[in-house]
Amino acid sequence: MKKSLFGFVLFGALGTLLFAQTQPKVQIGEALSGKEAKEMLQNFPKEVKSAIKIPQKQTKVVKGARGGTYPYNNDVVPPFNPSTDSLVALKDSAGNVILYITYTTDKPFAEVGNILAIDSSRLDSPKDYAVQKWNPDKKELYTEYVNARTYYNGGRNATDKYPEWGMPYSNSFGMWIKLGGYFSEAISLFNRNEIYKQDDPAWEYQYFNFELLPSGLLSVTTKYSDYSTERIITTKPIPLNKWVYIQAIEKVLDYQIGWKAEDGSDEELVQKTFGNQTIKFSKDVSYQRYFSADDLMRYLENDETRFYINAKELFYNPIVGMFELMSNYNAKEKLIYSTGGQVTYGINTLIQESYIVLTGGTSSILTLQDIDIYYDPQTLNILLIDWRVNRQGAGQ
């Protein structure tokens, strides 16, 4: 059955792509699925007009290209599934098929890039943070040098005369984020939650828990006494379908949450000073504080959610001020930092950018290595571009 592919009006009328004056006009045909799409693949002519050849480098076919008899015998891995996959033809101005593009029917989009990777190794070295410790026998302070993890996992009470472990109540975390929609549950973007380790079983409570709420608002929740919690929350949801810079800061009793849209369309900064009763605990026990973005990573890696949340340039370092790294990620050392980060694009954008790259142009969002290409090994004609969510290159 024929289906209309939402959002396929690109540039000009009738689905015609007008890239550069030096490139020919191309058109996107109607999206096909089911039996009709499968038959179209099986009957695809081996000799096509307006063919695009597979790019070669020193006689070696570019990495990411896969040759074979596909689509004639449908032996691509994973195989084309008429019940879940759709097909659309890219045609020249005369209506001749240049190649086909396949995508997942209910997800007309795909990701480009590598999965976000988080590095927290700098928390554990070197030992160049000075802390004052109390010697009860000599009844005097002495200096010890510790690593960042120990320093920021400091004493229980920020109001103690001699806090034993440095600066536990200082935190600053931020990143760029792009949402395709709001989620039904809150996502913990980063937390310093604590585990009380002397109970059996151990228990945990929120401490600098930076969350994205189902409403699109941002919040930080912390426990400030044995039985009470406090929260700071933004008043406006972060916008959808655009990059937004978000950051949360704690300086003992002073909290801030800020965000700015990359395009300058909107922003917000909220601040709150918790009351004097904040951070008072009756128990003198051993706690362990996390430095955790595990919940965020689950959403970035899950097949059902990762297309709707993108993140990049994640950082943690308590000395970083609000929006300080927004335009210069490397301006200051980061105790936790990230590399990579996949970005979701609609299928129409991916078709456009793929065509530009395959015809020798340059794309700002992808390279040849991002495109799964299937070609005829005899003619080197490109037959199909695969943008399905389970394509061979997905998530690599």
Short mmCIF file of C-alpha atoms in Angstrom, two decimals:
data_model
loop_
_atom_site.label_atom_id
_atom_site.label_comp_id
_atom_site.label_asym_id
_atom_site.label_seq_id
_atom_site.Cartn_x
_atom_site.Cartn_y
_atom_site.Cartn_z
CA MET A 1 0.00 0.00 0.00
CA LYS A 2 1.29 3.44 -0.86
CA LYS A 3 1.90 5.83 1.98
CA SER A 4 2.69 9.51 2.08
CA LEU A 5 5.99 10.17 3.83
CA PHE A 6 5.39 13.06 6.20
CA GLY A 7 7.82 15.92 5.81
CA PHE A 8 9.03 15.01 2.35
CA VAL A 9 8.47 18.49 0.93
CA LEU A 10 12.04 19.68 0.77
CA PHE A 11 12.92 22.48 -1.62
CA GLY A 12 10.78 23.59 -4.52
CA ALA A 13 7.60 21.97 -5.76
CA LEU A 14 6.71 18.34 -6.37
CA GLY A 15 9.39 17.03 -4.03
CA THR A 16 12.22 18.33 -6.23
CA LEU A 17 15.53 18.80 -4.44
CA LEU A 18 17.35 21.92 -5.55
CA PHE A 19 20.84 21.62 -4.10
CA ALA A 20 23.44 23.53 -6.07
CA GLN A 21 23.39 24.87 -9.59
CA THR A 22 26.09 22.39 -10.57
CA GLN A 23 24.00 19.42 -9.40
CA PRO A 24 21.03 18.00 -11.31
CA LYS A 25 17.52 18.23 -9.94
CA VAL A 26 16.33 15.07 -8.27
CA GLN A 27 12.92 14.02 -7.04
CA ILE A 28 11.67 11.82 -4.25
CA GLY A 29 8.97 9.37 -5.22
CA GLU A 30 6.09 8.08 -3.14
CA ALA A 31 6.96 5.98 -0.13
CA LEU A 32 6.19 2.28 -0.58
CA SER A 33 5.82 -0.49 1.96
CA GLY A 34 4.56 -4.05 2.18
CA LYS A 35 4.39 -6.31 -0.86
CA GLU A 36 4.68 -3.41 -3.30
CA ALA A 37 8.02 -2.32 -1.81
CA LYS A 38 9.40 -5.86 -1.84
CA GLU A 39 8.43 -6.37 -5.49
CA MET A 40 9.98 -3.04 -6.41
CA LEU A 41 13.30 -4.13 -4.92
CA GLN A 42 13.22 -7.51 -6.64
CA ASN A 43 12.49 -5.91 -10.02
CA PHE A 44 15.01 -3.13 -9.70
CA PRO A 45 16.97 -3.04 -13.00
CA LYS A 46 20.65 -3.86 -12.86
CA GLU A 47 21.51 -1.18 -15.39
CA VAL A 48 20.02 2.07 -14.13
CA LYS A 49 20.04 5.43 -15.81
CA SER A 50 21.60 8.41 -14.03
CA ALA A 51 23.51 5.92 -11.88
CA ILE A 52 25.72 7.10 -9.04
CA LYS A 53 28.91 5.09 -8.77
CA ILE A 54 30.28 3.85 -5.47
CA PRO A 55 33.10 6.18 -4.34
CA GLN A 56 36.53 4.58 -4.42
CA LYS A 57 39.78 5.49 -2.74
CA GLN A 58 42.93 4.04 -4.28
CA THR A 59 40.88 1.27 -5.92
CA LYS A 60 39.36 0.26 -2.57
CA VAL A 61 35.65 0.74 -2.10
CA VAL A 62 34.85 3.23 0.63
CA LYS A 63 34.32 1.79 4.10
CA GLY A 64 30.64 1.24 4.88
CA ALA A 65 29.70 0.18 1.36
CA ARG A 66 28.42 -3.34 0.85
CA GLY A 67 28.33 -5.11 -2.46
CA GLY A 68 26.35 -8.08 -3.63
CA THR A 69 23.29 -9.16 -5.53
CA TYR A 70 20.95 -7.18 -3.30
CA PRO A 71 18.29 -6.08 -3.92
CA TYR A 72 17.59 -8.82 -6.48
CA ASN A 73 17.80 -11.77 -4.07
CA ASN A 74 17.09 -9.70 -0.97
CA ASP A 75 20.13 -11.06 0.86
CA VAL A 76 21.09 -7.92 2.75
CA VAL A 77 21.54 -8.28 6.51
CA PRO A 78 19.20 -7.36 8.06
CA PRO A 79 16.78 -8.33 5.26
CA PHE A 80 14.10 -5.99 4.02
CA ASN A 81 10.94 -6.61 6.05
CA PRO A 82 7.78 -5.54 4.18
CA SER A 83 5.83 -5.26 7.44
CA THR A 84 8.22 -2.85 9.16
CA ASP A 85 10.31 -1.22 6.41
CA SER A 86 9.47 1.32 3.74
CA LEU A 87 11.10 2.20 0.45
CA VAL A 88 11.33 5.43 -1.49
CA ALA A 89 12.94 6.08 -4.87
CA LEU A 90 15.28 8.94 -5.67
CA LYS A 91 14.72 9.94 -9.31
CA ASP A 92 16.34 12.26 -11.78
CA SER A 93 14.46 15.10 -13.46
CA ALA A 94 13.25 12.73 -16.21
CA GLY A 95 11.73 10.36 -13.67
CA ASN A 96 14.41 7.68 -13.94
CA VAL A 97 15.22 5.89 -10.70
CA ILE A 98 18.71 6.72 -9.46
CA LEU A 99 18.63 4.60 -6.31
CA TYR A 100 16.37 3.57 -3.45
CA ILE A 101 16.32 4.57 0.19
CA THR A 102 14.91 2.28 2.86
CA TYR A 103 13.89 3.33 6.36
CA THR A 104 11.82 2.02 9.27
CA THR A 105 8.16 2.79 8.54
CA ASP A 106 7.15 4.01 12.00
CA LYS A 107 10.46 5.82 12.56
CA PRO A 108 11.14 8.05 9.54
CA PHE A 109 14.41 9.27 11.01
CA ALA A 110 17.84 7.92 11.93
CA GLU A 111 20.92 8.79 13.94
CA VAL A 112 24.30 9.95 12.71
CA GLY A 113 27.48 9.71 14.75
CA ASN A 114 28.77 7.58 17.60
CA ILE A 115 27.06 6.82 20.90
CA LEU A 116 27.97 9.31 23.62
CA ALA A 117 30.89 8.10 25.73
CA ILE A 118 31.52 9.45 29.23
CA ASP A 119 34.98 9.55 30.81
CA SER A 120 35.21 10.07 34.60
CA SER A 121 38.81 8.91 35.06
CA ARG A 122 39.97 12.39 36.08
CA LEU A 123 38.00 12.05 39.31
CA ASP A 124 40.57 9.54 40.55
CA SER A 125 43.85 11.24 39.68
CA PRO A 126 45.99 13.10 40.41
CA LYS A 127 45.96 13.74 44.16
CA ASP A 128 46.33 17.50 44.07
CA TYR A 129 43.37 18.63 46.21
CA ALA A 130 44.36 19.80 49.70
CA VAL A 131 41.99 18.97 52.58
CA GLN A 132 42.22 19.86 56.24
CA LYS A 133 41.81 16.90 58.57
CA TRP A 134 41.52 16.90 62.32
CA ASN A 135 43.90 14.84 64.42
CA PRO A 136 41.97 14.05 67.63
CA ASP A 137 45.09 12.85 69.44
CA LYS A 138 47.18 15.93 68.74
CA LYS A 139 44.06 18.13 68.67
CA GLU A 140 45.23 19.95 65.59
CA LEU A 141 44.58 20.21 61.87
CA TYR A 142 46.86 18.69 59.28
CA THR A 143 46.87 18.81 55.46
CA GLU A 144 46.38 15.80 53.23
CA TYR A 145 46.29 15.69 49.42
CA VAL A 146 43.49 13.67 47.83
CA ASN A 147 41.96 13.14 44.39
CA ALA A 148 38.84 14.92 43.14
CA ARG A 149 36.50 12.05 43.97
CA THR A 150 37.56 12.11 47.62
CA TYR A 151 37.60 15.90 47.76
CA TYR A 152 34.07 16.30 46.44
CA ASN A 153 32.79 13.36 48.50
CA GLY A 154 33.59 15.48 51.56
CA GLY A 155 32.28 15.84 55.10
CA ARG A 156 28.68 15.24 56.09
CA ASN A 157 27.94 18.75 57.28
CA ALA A 158 28.94 21.87 55.39
CA THR A 159 28.42 23.90 58.59
CA ASP A 160 30.85 21.82 60.68
CA LYS A 161 33.79 23.72 62.13
CA TYR A 162 36.22 21.30 60.52
CA PRO A 163 34.58 19.54 57.56
CA GLU A 164 36.71 16.46 57.11
CA TRP A 165 36.68 15.98 53.35
CA GLY A 166 36.92 19.20 51.40
CA MET A 167 33.94 20.46 49.35
CA PRO A 168 31.03 17.99 49.25
CA TYR A 169 28.38 20.63 48.66
CA SER A 170 29.75 22.10 45.44
CA ASN A 171 28.51 20.77 42.10
CA SER A 172 28.24 21.96 38.51
CA PHE A 173 26.93 19.81 35.67
CA GLY A 174 25.88 20.73 32.14
CA MET A 175 25.55 19.63 28.53
CA TRP A 176 23.81 20.24 25.22
CA ILE A 177 20.55 18.33 24.80
CA LYS A 178 18.00 17.99 21.99
CA LEU A 179 14.59 16.44 22.59
CA GLY A 180 12.14 15.06 20.05
CA GLY A 181 9.45 14.92 22.73
CA TYR A 182 8.90 14.88 26.48
CA PHE A 183 9.03 11.57 28.32
CA SER A 184 6.39 10.04 30.59
CA GLU A 185 8.85 9.67 33.47
CA ALA A 186 11.50 11.95 34.93
CA ILE A 187 15.04 11.34 33.67
CA SER A 188 17.90 11.78 36.11
CA LEU A 189 20.44 13.61 33.95
CA PHE A 190 23.10 13.59 36.67
CA ASN A 191 23.07 12.89 40.38
CA ARG A 192 25.27 12.90 43.44
CA ASN A 193 22.83 10.69 45.35
CA GLU A 194 24.15 9.14 48.53
CA ILE A 195 24.19 5.60 49.87
CA TYR A 196 24.20 5.08 53.62
CA LYS A 197 26.50 2.06 53.88
CA GLN A 198 26.18 1.13 57.54
CA ASP A 199 22.61 -0.12 57.28
CA ASP A 200 21.63 -3.57 56.07
CA PRO A 201 20.24 -3.24 53.51
CA ALA A 202 21.83 0.05 52.53
CA TRP A 203 19.54 2.91 51.58
CA GLU A 204 19.90 5.85 49.22
CA TYR A 205 18.55 9.37 49.11
CA GLN A 206 18.62 12.17 46.57
CA TYR A 207 21.43 14.64 46.76
CA PHE A 208 21.94 17.06 43.88
CA ASN A 209 19.65 15.04 41.61
CA PHE A 210 19.37 17.01 38.34
CA GLU A 211 16.28 15.85 36.46
CA LEU A 212 14.36 16.42 33.24
CA LEU A 213 10.71 16.22 34.25
CA PRO A 214 7.84 14.89 32.07
CA SER A 215 6.67 18.50 31.68
CA GLY A 216 9.97 19.50 30.06
CA LEU A 217 10.98 21.48 33.15
CA LEU A 218 14.35 21.01 34.85
CA SER A 219 14.78 20.48 38.58
CA VAL A 220 17.38 19.75 41.24
CA THR A 221 16.25 17.85 44.33
CA THR A 222 18.32 17.37 47.47
CA LYS A 223 17.74 16.02 50.94
CA TYR A 224 18.58 18.70 53.48
CA SER A 225 17.76 16.99 56.76
CA ASP A 226 17.02 13.49 58.01
CA TYR A 227 13.40 13.74 56.91
CA SER A 228 13.11 16.64 54.44
CA THR A 229 13.97 17.41 50.83
CA GLU A 230 14.19 20.68 48.93
CA ARG A 231 13.81 21.42 45.22
CA ILE A 232 14.57 24.15 42.73
CA ILE A 233 12.66 23.99 39.45
CA THR A 234 12.47 26.00 36.23
CA THR A 235 9.23 27.64 35.12
CA LYS A 236 9.42 27.05 31.36
CA PRO A 237 9.87 23.74 29.52
CA ILE A 238 12.98 23.48 27.39
CA PRO A 239 11.98 23.67 23.70
CA LEU A 240 11.72 20.62 21.49
CA ASN A 241 13.56 19.78 18.25
CA LYS A 242 16.46 22.16 18.82
CA TRP A 243 19.71 22.11 20.73
CA VAL A 244 19.43 23.54 24.24
CA TYR A 245 22.27 24.14 26.68
CA ILE A 246 21.36 23.14 30.24
CA GLN A 247 23.31 23.48 33.49
CA ALA A 248 22.75 23.08 37.24
CA ILE A 249 25.01 24.46 39.98
CA GLU A 250 25.15 24.01 43.75
CA LYS A 251 27.29 26.11 46.10
CA VAL A 252 26.37 24.81 49.57
CA LEU A 253 23.00 26.55 50.10
CA ASP A 254 22.82 28.39 46.75
CA TYR A 255 21.35 26.59 43.72
CA GLN A 256 20.98 27.62 40.08
CA ILE A 257 19.45 26.01 36.99
CA GLY A 258 19.87 27.64 33.60
CA TRP A 259 19.17 26.82 29.98
CA LYS A 260 19.56 28.57 26.63
CA ALA A 261 18.32 27.56 23.19
CA GLU A 262 21.13 27.44 20.63
CA ASP A 263 19.18 29.63 18.21
CA GLY A 264 18.67 32.30 20.88
CA SER A 265 14.89 31.95 20.81
CA ASP A 266 14.45 31.42 24.56
CA GLU A 267 16.31 30.97 27.84
CA GLU A 268 15.82 30.84 31.59
CA LEU A 269 17.86 31.13 34.78
CA VAL A 270 16.36 30.33 38.19
CA GLN A 271 18.12 30.69 41.53
CA LYS A 272 17.28 29.68 45.07
CA THR A 273 18.99 29.83 48.45
CA PHE A 274 17.86 27.08 50.77
CA GLY A 275 17.07 27.97 54.39
CA ASN A 276 19.48 27.90 57.32
CA GLN A 277 18.14 24.52 58.39
CA THR A 278 19.50 23.03 55.18
CA ILE A 279 22.07 20.22 55.32
CA LYS A 280 21.59 19.12 58.91
CA PHE A 281 21.86 15.44 59.68
CA SER A 282 21.81 13.79 63.07
CA LYS A 283 23.76 10.68 62.14
CA ASP A 284 27.52 10.58 62.06
CA VAL A 285 27.92 7.75 59.57
CA SER A 286 29.76 6.77 56.41
CA TYR A 287 28.17 7.75 53.10
CA GLN A 288 29.16 7.24 49.50
CA ARG A 289 28.14 9.83 46.93
CA TYR A 290 27.65 8.97 43.28
CA PHE A 291 28.87 10.87 40.25
CA SER A 292 26.27 9.28 38.01
CA ALA A 293 24.73 9.88 34.59
CA ASP A 294 23.62 6.24 34.30
CA ASP A 295 19.92 7.03 33.91
CA LEU A 296 20.64 9.45 31.06
CA MET A 297 22.82 6.86 29.33
CA ARG A 298 20.02 4.29 29.49
CA TYR A 299 17.79 6.65 27.51
CA LEU A 300 20.57 7.45 25.02
CA GLU A 301 21.21 3.75 24.38
CA ASN A 302 17.69 2.30 24.49
CA ASP A 303 16.25 1.45 21.06
CA GLU A 304 12.84 2.90 21.98
CA THR A 305 14.07 6.24 23.36
CA ARG A 306 17.44 7.10 21.82
CA PHE A 307 15.97 8.73 18.72
CA TYR A 308 14.11 11.26 20.86
CA ILE A 309 16.97 12.46 23.05
CA ASN A 310 20.41 13.57 21.86
CA ALA A 311 23.23 14.82 24.09
CA LYS A 312 26.74 16.14 23.59
CA GLU A 313 29.51 18.03 25.42
CA LEU A 314 28.52 16.71 28.83
CA PHE A 315 30.66 17.86 31.77
CA TYR A 316 31.00 17.89 35.53
CA ASN A 317 33.31 20.16 37.50
CA PRO A 318 32.18 22.26 40.49
CA ILE A 319 34.40 25.19 39.52
CA VAL A 320 32.61 25.77 36.19
CA GLY A 321 30.28 28.79 36.27
CA MET A 322 26.87 29.09 34.64
CA PHE A 323 27.06 28.93 30.81
CA GLU A 324 30.87 29.13 30.98
CA LEU A 325 31.41 26.17 28.64
CA MET A 326 28.40 26.78 26.41
CA SER A 327 30.42 28.19 23.52
CA ASN A 328 33.83 26.75 24.39
CA TYR A 329 33.73 23.21 25.71
CA ASN A 330 37.48 23.12 26.31
CA ALA A 331 37.73 26.44 28.14
CA LYS A 332 38.20 24.75 31.52
CA GLU A 333 39.20 21.33 32.83
CA LYS A 334 36.36 18.84 33.23
CA LEU A 335 36.44 16.10 35.87
CA ILE A 336 33.81 14.24 33.85
CA TYR A 337 33.59 14.83 30.11
CA SER A 338 32.09 13.21 27.03
CA THR A 339 33.05 12.40 23.48
CA GLY A 340 30.84 11.67 20.51
CA GLY A 341 27.08 11.76 20.66
CA GLN A 342 24.53 10.63 18.10
CA VAL A 343 22.21 13.15 16.47
CA THR A 344 18.76 12.32 15.10
CA TYR A 345 17.67 13.66 11.70
CA GLY A 346 14.49 13.22 9.71
CA ILE A 347 14.65 10.92 6.69
CA ASN A 348 14.16 13.82 4.27
CA THR A 349 17.27 15.54 5.63
CA LEU A 350 19.23 12.29 5.46
CA ILE A 351 18.23 11.70 1.83
CA GLN A 352 19.25 15.21 0.90
CA GLU A 353 22.60 15.06 2.68
CA SER A 354 23.35 11.53 1.43
CA TYR A 355 22.80 12.61 -2.16
CA ILE A 356 25.11 15.60 -1.70
CA VAL A 357 27.89 13.39 -0.30
CA LEU A 358 27.48 10.63 -2.89
CA THR A 359 27.73 13.14 -5.74
CA GLY A 360 30.98 14.59 -4.42
CA GLY A 361 29.68 17.37 -2.24
CA THR A 362 30.24 18.10 1.44
CA SER A 363 27.65 17.73 4.17
CA SER A 364 27.71 19.47 7.53
CA ILE A 365 26.05 16.53 9.29
CA LEU A 366 27.42 13.31 7.79
CA THR A 367 30.20 11.69 5.78
CA LEU A 368 30.47 8.61 3.58
CA GLN A 369 31.28 6.60 6.69
CA ASP A 370 27.82 7.33 8.12
CA ILE A 371 25.91 5.95 5.12
CA ASP A 372 25.07 2.28 4.66
CA ILE A 373 25.43 1.80 0.90
CA TYR A 374 24.56 -1.26 -1.21
CA TYR A 375 25.94 -1.48 -4.74
CA ASP A 376 26.37 -3.76 -7.73
CA PRO A 377 29.97 -5.09 -7.61
CA GLN A 378 30.10 -5.42 -11.41
CA THR A 379 28.91 -1.95 -12.38
CA LEU A 380 29.67 -0.22 -9.03
CA ASN A 381 26.25 1.43 -9.35
CA ILE A 382 24.78 2.36 -5.98
CA LEU A 383 21.43 0.60 -5.65
CA LEU A 384 20.21 1.40 -2.18
CA ILE A 385 20.90 3.56 0.88
CA ASP A 386 19.86 2.00 4.19
CA TRP A 387 18.63 4.32 6.96
CA ARG A 388 16.64 1.74 8.94
CA VAL A 389 17.02 1.75 12.71
CA ASN A 390 18.46 -1.79 12.59
CA ARG A 391 20.81 -1.19 9.67
CA GLN A 392 24.27 -2.71 9.93
CA GLY A 393 25.92 0.60 10.73
CA ALA A 394 23.37 1.71 13.34
CA GLY A 395 24.83 2.54 16.72
CA GLN A 396 28.43 1.99 15.66
#
